[in-house]
Amino acid sequence: MSIAVCGIGIVSAIGIGAGETLGNLRTGRSGIGKPTLPGSAVGVPVGEVKRDNAALGELLGIPEREHPSRTALLGMAAAAQAVADAAIPAGARVALVSGTSVGGMDLTENFYRDFRTDKAKGRLRDVAGHDCADSTQRIARYCGIGGYTATVSTACSSAANAIVTGALLLGSGMADYVVAGGTDALCRFTLNEGAGYLVLTHERPGMRTYCRLAGYANANDAYHQTASSQTGEGAYRAMAGALAQSGLRCVDYINVHGTATPNNDLTEGTALRRLFGGQVPPFSSTKGYTGHALAAAGGIEAVLAVLAITHGLRYGNPGFAEPIPE
């Protein structure tokens, strides 16, 4: 079975839509900077989408009285782009698999700030969208998706796992098209935000596509709740499994997780060396452009990978100074 990517949608600190995003990538513009939106409680650099909730709602034509979370708004914007780009035919069975960690926390935090000082205060509508599935349901309604929907919440791997789930849904015959990706919003708990979605379908002769999803894999070395093992076991097994499934013998570019933490970057480098030996392909982390978008990271970086294939690009490493000695 050949799975094609026929639609993409992206919202991040470097732009809304593939065109704006690609332009900023070509010029090397990073979206990392001091927060500018009202209500931010952090003073450190973040990856911020430079439109507040009111502006995003206006862009989407959503009345302010509906009061969706920022996670839902970002997801609706990116998923709608992907659906429009794919030109899904009427009558097709369309599924949605969306990843998120924050859910509606950006609004819940506002409720708790007031409620903890006075149990009679706090607007209950701020907690109505807290559940992670709320954003998925809102995205489905906004995009007119009436088929199977699912929410994945596995932290940084959420959107990547959503894409894997989308491929499995197509393989099992449960859908004709799958919108898969993730969305997360800036709040006091997280520092970066964005959303990215792909539309997947069975490849057919003559259809317009960006590329194929040739292979995928999920691995867990059960080493630690948040840290990678010193041998990079999880990353190694995931990459090796994806390559084995794809049957590819040559890799031109790797979009690495690259969180700029000593643990991640050292263990991910170790995994690359284990897999490729002394012939590690060119690689970079695009988080220097967008920030770490948590559950949305895999969706955003999947779109960036699609753009890399489509336009023959290898991205740089904004902010990189010197390698870890090991």
Tab-separated table of C-alpha atoms in Angstrom:
chain	number	residue	atom	x	y	z
A	1	MET	CA	0.000	0.000	0.000
A	2	SER	CA	1.338	3.432	-0.964
A	3	ILE	CA	0.276	6.350	1.232
A	4	ALA	CA	0.442	9.816	-0.265
A	5	VAL	CA	0.569	13.244	1.384
A	6	CYS	CA	-1.925	15.330	-0.589
A	7	GLY	CA	-2.497	18.308	1.734
A	8	ILE	CA	-0.538	20.328	4.289
A	9	GLY	CA	-1.407	23.014	6.821
A	10	ILE	CA	0.808	24.838	9.297
A	11	VAL	CA	0.667	27.623	11.872
A	12	SER	CA	3.785	28.451	13.868
A	13	ALA	CA	6.045	31.239	15.070
A	14	ILE	CA	7.384	31.658	11.520
A	15	GLY	CA	4.090	32.030	9.752
A	16	ILE	CA	0.522	31.061	9.013
A	17	GLY	CA	0.337	28.839	5.961
A	18	ALA	CA	2.934	27.018	3.898
A	19	GLY	CA	3.787	30.052	1.737
A	20	GLU	CA	4.706	32.382	4.593
A	21	THR	CA	6.485	29.566	6.412
A	22	LEU	CA	8.573	28.638	3.371
A	23	GLY	CA	9.528	32.269	2.752
A	24	ASN	CA	10.825	32.680	6.297
A	25	LEU	CA	12.704	29.384	6.147
A	26	ARG	CA	14.430	30.444	2.932
A	27	THR	CA	15.603	33.708	4.495
A	28	GLY	CA	16.627	32.001	7.743
A	29	ARG	CA	14.219	34.001	9.905
A	30	SER	CA	13.711	32.570	13.387
A	31	GLY	CA	10.403	33.044	15.188
A	32	ILE	CA	11.961	32.873	18.656
A	33	GLY	CA	11.649	36.054	20.690
A	34	LYS	CA	10.167	37.754	23.746
A	35	PRO	CA	6.407	37.177	24.131
A	36	THR	CA	4.217	40.019	22.926
A	37	LEU	CA	0.654	38.838	23.518
A	38	PRO	CA	-1.276	40.086	26.568
A	39	GLY	CA	-1.419	37.840	29.611
A	40	SER	CA	1.906	36.102	29.165
A	41	ALA	CA	3.535	35.239	32.477
A	42	VAL	CA	7.007	34.473	31.119
A	43	GLY	CA	9.831	36.776	30.138
A	44	VAL	CA	12.040	34.247	28.340
A	45	PRO	CA	12.191	33.851	24.544
A	46	VAL	CA	9.348	31.764	23.121
A	47	GLY	CA	7.990	30.593	19.790
A	48	GLU	CA	4.836	32.694	19.602
A	49	VAL	CA	2.161	32.887	16.906
A	50	LYS	CA	1.804	36.652	16.584
A	51	ARG	CA	-1.999	36.772	16.640
A	52	ASP	CA	-4.100	36.767	19.787
A	53	ASN	CA	-7.234	34.645	20.161
A	54	ALA	CA	-9.510	37.424	18.912
A	55	ALA	CA	-7.427	37.809	15.741
A	56	LEU	CA	-7.332	34.064	15.160
A	57	GLY	CA	-11.090	33.877	15.657
A	58	GLU	CA	-11.589	36.682	13.152
A	59	LEU	CA	-9.321	34.914	10.651
A	60	LEU	CA	-11.428	31.766	11.006
A	61	GLY	CA	-14.796	33.536	11.135
A	62	ILE	CA	-15.534	32.226	14.635
A	63	PRO	CA	-17.610	34.487	16.937
A	64	GLU	CA	-15.876	35.379	20.200
A	65	ARG	CA	-18.904	34.097	22.148
A	66	GLU	CA	-17.935	30.522	21.190
A	67	HIS	CA	-14.825	30.970	23.368
A	68	PRO	CA	-12.616	28.181	21.992
A	69	SER	CA	-9.206	27.558	23.504
A	70	ARG	CA	-6.098	28.780	21.717
A	71	THR	CA	-5.157	25.151	21.091
A	72	ALA	CA	-8.429	24.660	19.205
A	73	LEU	CA	-8.009	27.894	17.218
A	74	LEU	CA	-4.480	27.020	16.078
A	75	GLY	CA	-5.594	23.498	15.183
A	76	MET	CA	-8.600	24.714	13.217
A	77	ALA	CA	-6.425	27.119	11.230
A	78	ALA	CA	-3.810	24.517	10.290
A	79	ALA	CA	-6.215	21.626	9.665
A	80	ALA	CA	-8.493	23.784	7.497
A	81	GLN	CA	-5.488	24.726	5.349
A	82	ALA	CA	-4.623	21.052	4.898
A	83	VAL	CA	-8.193	20.086	3.998
A	84	ALA	CA	-8.506	22.911	1.464
A	85	ASP	CA	-5.097	22.060	-0.005
A	86	ALA	CA	-6.046	18.399	-0.448
A	87	ALA	CA	-9.278	19.182	-2.344
A	88	ILE	CA	-10.983	16.162	-0.796
A	89	PRO	CA	-13.848	14.993	-3.043
A	90	ALA	CA	-17.419	15.067	-1.803
A	91	GLY	CA	-18.601	11.795	-0.306
A	92	ALA	CA	-15.143	10.663	0.796
A	93	ARG	CA	-14.811	9.101	4.230
A	94	VAL	CA	-12.587	11.525	6.149
A	95	ALA	CA	-11.053	10.822	9.566
A	96	LEU	CA	-9.226	13.159	11.939
A	97	VAL	CA	-6.440	12.161	14.337
A	98	SER	CA	-5.146	15.104	16.356
A	99	GLY	CA	-2.438	15.259	19.000
A	100	THR	CA	-2.303	17.697	21.916
A	101	SER	CA	-0.859	17.918	25.415
A	102	VAL	CA	-2.010	21.333	26.609
A	103	GLY	CA	-5.632	21.013	25.503
A	104	GLY	CA	-7.599	24.009	26.797
A	105	MET	CA	-5.100	24.816	29.543
A	106	ASP	CA	-4.549	28.377	28.340
A	107	LEU	CA	-8.104	29.186	29.463
A	108	THR	CA	-8.178	26.881	32.482
A	109	GLU	CA	-5.218	28.710	33.991
A	110	ASN	CA	-7.220	31.949	33.896
A	111	PHE	CA	-10.087	30.276	35.724
A	112	TYR	CA	-7.833	28.817	38.422
A	113	ARG	CA	-6.044	32.121	39.031
A	114	ASP	CA	-9.338	33.661	40.196
A	115	PHE	CA	-10.952	30.563	41.684
A	116	ARG	CA	-8.104	29.717	44.078
A	117	THR	CA	-8.492	33.078	45.841
A	118	ASP	CA	-12.294	33.029	45.951
A	119	LYS	CA	-14.409	29.941	45.222
A	120	ALA	CA	-17.198	32.245	43.999
A	121	LYS	CA	-14.981	33.656	41.246
A	122	GLY	CA	-13.786	32.298	37.950
A	123	ARG	CA	-15.716	31.888	34.680
A	124	LEU	CA	-16.798	28.283	34.178
A	125	ARG	CA	-16.675	28.698	30.413
A	126	ASP	CA	-12.879	28.865	30.790
A	127	VAL	CA	-12.786	25.197	31.834
A	128	ALA	CA	-15.333	23.880	29.337
A	129	GLY	CA	-12.638	23.181	26.742
A	130	HIS	CA	-9.949	21.839	29.071
A	131	ASP	CA	-10.221	18.223	27.929
A	132	CYS	CA	-7.791	17.363	25.137
A	133	ALA	CA	-10.590	15.968	22.965
A	134	ASP	CA	-12.383	19.339	22.918
A	135	SER	CA	-9.940	20.790	20.393
A	136	THR	CA	-10.224	17.672	18.221
A	137	GLN	CA	-14.028	17.895	18.175
A	138	ARG	CA	-13.919	21.594	17.330
A	139	ILE	CA	-11.435	20.995	14.514
A	140	ALA	CA	-13.641	18.228	13.110
A	141	ARG	CA	-16.750	20.424	13.177
A	142	TYR	CA	-14.951	23.415	11.667
A	143	CYS	CA	-13.488	21.342	8.829
A	144	GLY	CA	-16.688	19.393	8.194
A	145	ILE	CA	-15.109	16.059	9.125
A	146	GLY	CA	-17.824	13.597	10.088
A	147	GLY	CA	-15.893	10.337	10.170
A	148	TYR	CA	-13.689	8.679	12.757
A	149	THR	CA	-11.953	11.072	15.177
A	150	ALA	CA	-9.290	10.364	17.791
A	151	THR	CA	-7.072	12.374	20.127
A	152	VAL	CA	-3.480	11.386	20.873
A	153	SER	CA	-1.702	12.765	23.942
A	154	THR	CA	1.812	11.356	24.221
A	155	ALA	CA	3.739	14.604	24.824
A	156	CYS	CA	6.335	15.441	22.138
A	157	SER	CA	5.482	12.386	20.034
A	158	SER	CA	1.721	13.109	19.875
A	159	ALA	CA	1.474	14.471	16.321
A	160	ALA	CA	3.937	11.920	14.948
A	161	ASN	CA	1.867	9.156	16.561
A	162	ALA	CA	-1.260	10.755	15.055
A	163	ILE	CA	0.312	10.463	11.592
A	164	VAL	CA	1.187	6.808	12.235
A	165	THR	CA	-2.399	6.222	13.384
A	166	GLY	CA	-3.643	7.881	10.204
A	167	ALA	CA	-1.608	5.490	8.087
A	168	LEU	CA	-3.011	2.526	10.022
A	169	LEU	CA	-6.575	3.789	9.519
A	170	LEU	CA	-6.004	3.919	5.765
A	171	GLY	CA	-4.447	0.464	5.811
A	172	SER	CA	-7.425	-0.994	7.669
A	173	GLY	CA	-9.923	0.537	5.258
A	174	MET	CA	-11.554	2.736	7.913
A	175	ALA	CA	-11.119	5.956	5.918
A	176	ASP	CA	-10.427	7.274	2.431
A	177	TYR	CA	-8.592	10.354	3.708
A	178	VAL	CA	-7.068	11.094	7.113
A	179	VAL	CA	-6.218	14.541	8.476
A	180	ALA	CA	-3.412	13.883	10.960
A	181	GLY	CA	-1.187	16.155	13.041
A	182	GLY	CA	-1.249	18.118	16.269
A	183	THR	CA	-1.824	21.425	18.015
A	184	ASP	CA	-0.653	23.033	21.255
A	185	ALA	CA	-0.870	26.574	22.602
A	186	LEU	CA	1.316	28.917	24.569
A	187	CYS	CA	0.321	29.020	28.237
A	188	ARG	CA	1.978	29.300	31.645
A	189	PHE	CA	2.739	25.579	31.569
A	190	THR	CA	4.325	25.545	28.105
A	191	LEU	CA	6.532	28.050	26.328
A	192	ASN	CA	5.931	27.492	22.601
A	193	GLU	CA	2.999	26.832	20.309
A	194	GLY	CA	1.727	25.958	16.865
A	195	ALA	CA	-0.125	23.396	14.779
A	196	GLY	CA	0.639	21.227	11.777
A	197	TYR	CA	-1.451	18.703	9.820
A	198	LEU	CA	-1.076	16.431	6.811
A	199	VAL	CA	-3.824	14.904	4.704
A	200	LEU	CA	-3.027	11.263	3.941
A	201	THR	CA	-4.698	9.034	1.360
A	202	HIS	CA	-4.042	6.031	-0.852
A	203	GLU	CA	-1.831	7.012	-3.771
A	204	ARG	CA	-3.606	6.738	-7.111
A	205	PRO	CA	-2.300	7.229	-10.653
A	206	GLY	CA	-2.471	10.845	-11.806
A	207	MET	CA	-3.342	12.373	-8.437
A	208	ARG	CA	-1.560	15.505	-7.172
A	209	THR	CA	0.646	14.687	-4.211
A	210	TYR	CA	3.595	16.171	-2.348
A	211	CYS	CA	5.335	12.912	-1.473
A	212	ARG	CA	4.748	9.475	0.014
A	213	LEU	CA	4.766	8.339	3.636
A	214	ALA	CA	7.177	5.502	2.930
A	215	GLY	CA	7.779	4.213	6.441
A	216	TYR	CA	7.074	4.818	10.106
A	217	ALA	CA	7.792	3.246	13.477
A	218	ASN	CA	7.128	3.813	17.166
A	219	ALA	CA	9.527	2.646	19.864
A	220	ASN	CA	9.884	3.051	23.608
A	221	ASP	CA	12.966	1.951	25.497
A	222	ALA	CA	11.220	2.414	28.907
A	223	TYR	CA	14.320	4.125	30.253
A	224	HIS	CA	12.855	7.174	31.971
A	225	GLN	CA	9.599	9.148	31.996
A	226	THR	CA	11.087	12.157	30.200
A	227	ALA	CA	14.779	11.435	29.446
A	228	SER	CA	16.312	9.372	26.648
A	229	SER	CA	18.709	6.538	27.372
A	230	GLN	CA	22.442	7.109	26.928
A	231	THR	CA	22.462	4.659	24.018
A	232	GLY	CA	19.602	6.456	22.246
A	233	GLU	CA	17.707	3.166	22.131
A	234	GLY	CA	14.242	4.600	21.485
A	235	ALA	CA	15.325	6.955	18.688
A	236	TYR	CA	17.510	4.254	17.146
A	237	ARG	CA	14.720	1.666	17.082
A	238	ALA	CA	12.171	4.147	15.711
A	239	MET	CA	14.440	5.322	12.881
A	240	ALA	CA	15.631	1.792	12.078
A	241	GLY	CA	12.039	0.515	11.980
A	242	ALA	CA	10.885	3.325	9.700
A	243	LEU	CA	13.784	2.770	7.314
A	244	ALA	CA	13.215	-0.982	7.257
A	245	GLN	CA	9.535	-0.540	6.419
A	246	SER	CA	10.309	1.975	3.687
A	247	GLY	CA	12.890	-0.137	1.911
A	248	LEU	CA	14.908	3.022	1.210
A	249	ARG	CA	18.677	2.752	0.902
A	250	CYS	CA	19.526	6.439	0.789
A	251	VAL	CA	18.572	9.313	3.114
A	252	ASP	CA	19.205	12.898	1.925
A	253	TYR	CA	18.209	14.811	5.058
A	254	ILE	CA	17.037	14.138	8.624
A	255	ASN	CA	14.805	16.495	10.579
A	256	VAL	CA	15.941	15.629	14.097
A	257	HIS	CA	14.021	16.247	17.323
A	258	GLY	CA	16.872	18.531	18.446
A	259	THR	CA	15.441	20.112	21.587
A	260	ALA	CA	18.791	21.742	22.522
A	261	THR	CA	18.881	19.904	25.854
A	262	PRO	CA	22.114	18.037	26.670
A	263	ASN	CA	20.223	14.761	27.149
A	264	ASN	CA	18.241	14.871	23.906
A	265	ASP	CA	20.954	16.125	21.607
A	266	LEU	CA	23.647	13.773	22.893
A	267	THR	CA	21.458	10.662	22.865
A	268	GLU	CA	19.915	11.535	19.494
A	269	GLY	CA	23.401	11.993	18.060
A	270	THR	CA	24.364	8.626	19.509
A	271	ALA	CA	21.314	7.031	17.857
A	272	LEU	CA	22.239	8.545	14.476
A	273	ARG	CA	25.767	7.167	14.736
A	274	ARG	CA	24.442	3.731	15.727
A	275	LEU	CA	22.163	3.675	12.691
A	276	PHE	CA	24.375	5.233	10.023
A	277	GLY	CA	27.865	4.620	11.372
A	278	GLY	CA	30.380	7.080	9.951
A	279	GLN	CA	28.019	8.136	7.145
A	280	VAL	CA	25.410	10.169	9.026
A	281	PRO	CA	23.304	12.088	6.466
A	282	PRO	CA	22.885	15.874	6.685
A	283	PHE	CA	20.550	16.745	9.573
A	284	SER	CA	19.216	19.760	11.433
A	285	SER	CA	16.684	20.786	14.049
A	286	THR	CA	14.026	23.255	12.928
A	287	LYS	CA	13.124	24.119	16.524
A	288	GLY	CA	15.521	27.043	16.235
A	289	TYR	CA	12.920	28.532	13.868
A	290	THR	CA	9.638	27.519	15.535
A	291	GLY	CA	10.465	26.615	19.119
A	292	HIS	CA	9.443	23.270	20.602
A	293	ALA	CA	5.725	23.029	19.921
A	294	LEU	CA	5.262	20.019	22.255
A	295	ALA	CA	2.423	17.810	20.943
A	296	ALA	CA	2.339	19.818	17.710
A	297	ALA	CA	6.065	19.350	17.039
A	298	GLY	CA	5.692	16.208	14.933
A	299	GLY	CA	2.936	17.797	12.837
A	300	ILE	CA	4.817	21.036	12.222
A	301	GLU	CA	8.047	19.217	11.432
A	302	ALA	CA	6.237	16.743	9.169
A	303	VAL	CA	4.991	19.716	7.132
A	304	LEU	CA	8.519	21.160	7.094
A	305	ALA	CA	9.835	17.779	5.911
A	306	VAL	CA	7.251	17.755	3.113
A	307	LEU	CA	8.353	21.259	2.086
A	308	ALA	CA	11.998	20.117	2.175
A	309	ILE	CA	11.211	17.263	-0.222
A	310	THR	CA	9.030	19.404	-2.478
A	311	HIS	CA	11.515	22.267	-2.800
A	312	GLY	CA	14.807	20.405	-2.401
A	313	LEU	CA	15.752	22.140	0.851
A	314	ARG	CA	17.996	21.333	3.786
A	315	TYR	CA	17.301	23.614	6.717
A	316	GLY	CA	19.931	25.196	8.926
A	317	ASN	CA	20.294	25.272	12.712
A	318	PRO	CA	19.484	28.782	14.009
A	319	GLY	CA	21.311	29.477	17.273
A	320	PHE	CA	23.770	26.608	16.886
A	321	ALA	CA	27.234	27.522	18.149
A	322	GLU	CA	29.375	24.468	18.854
A	323	PRO	CA	28.803	20.707	18.994
A	324	ILE	CA	28.705	18.625	22.158
A	325	PRO	CA	32.248	17.200	22.433
A	326	GLU	CA	31.028	13.593	22.670
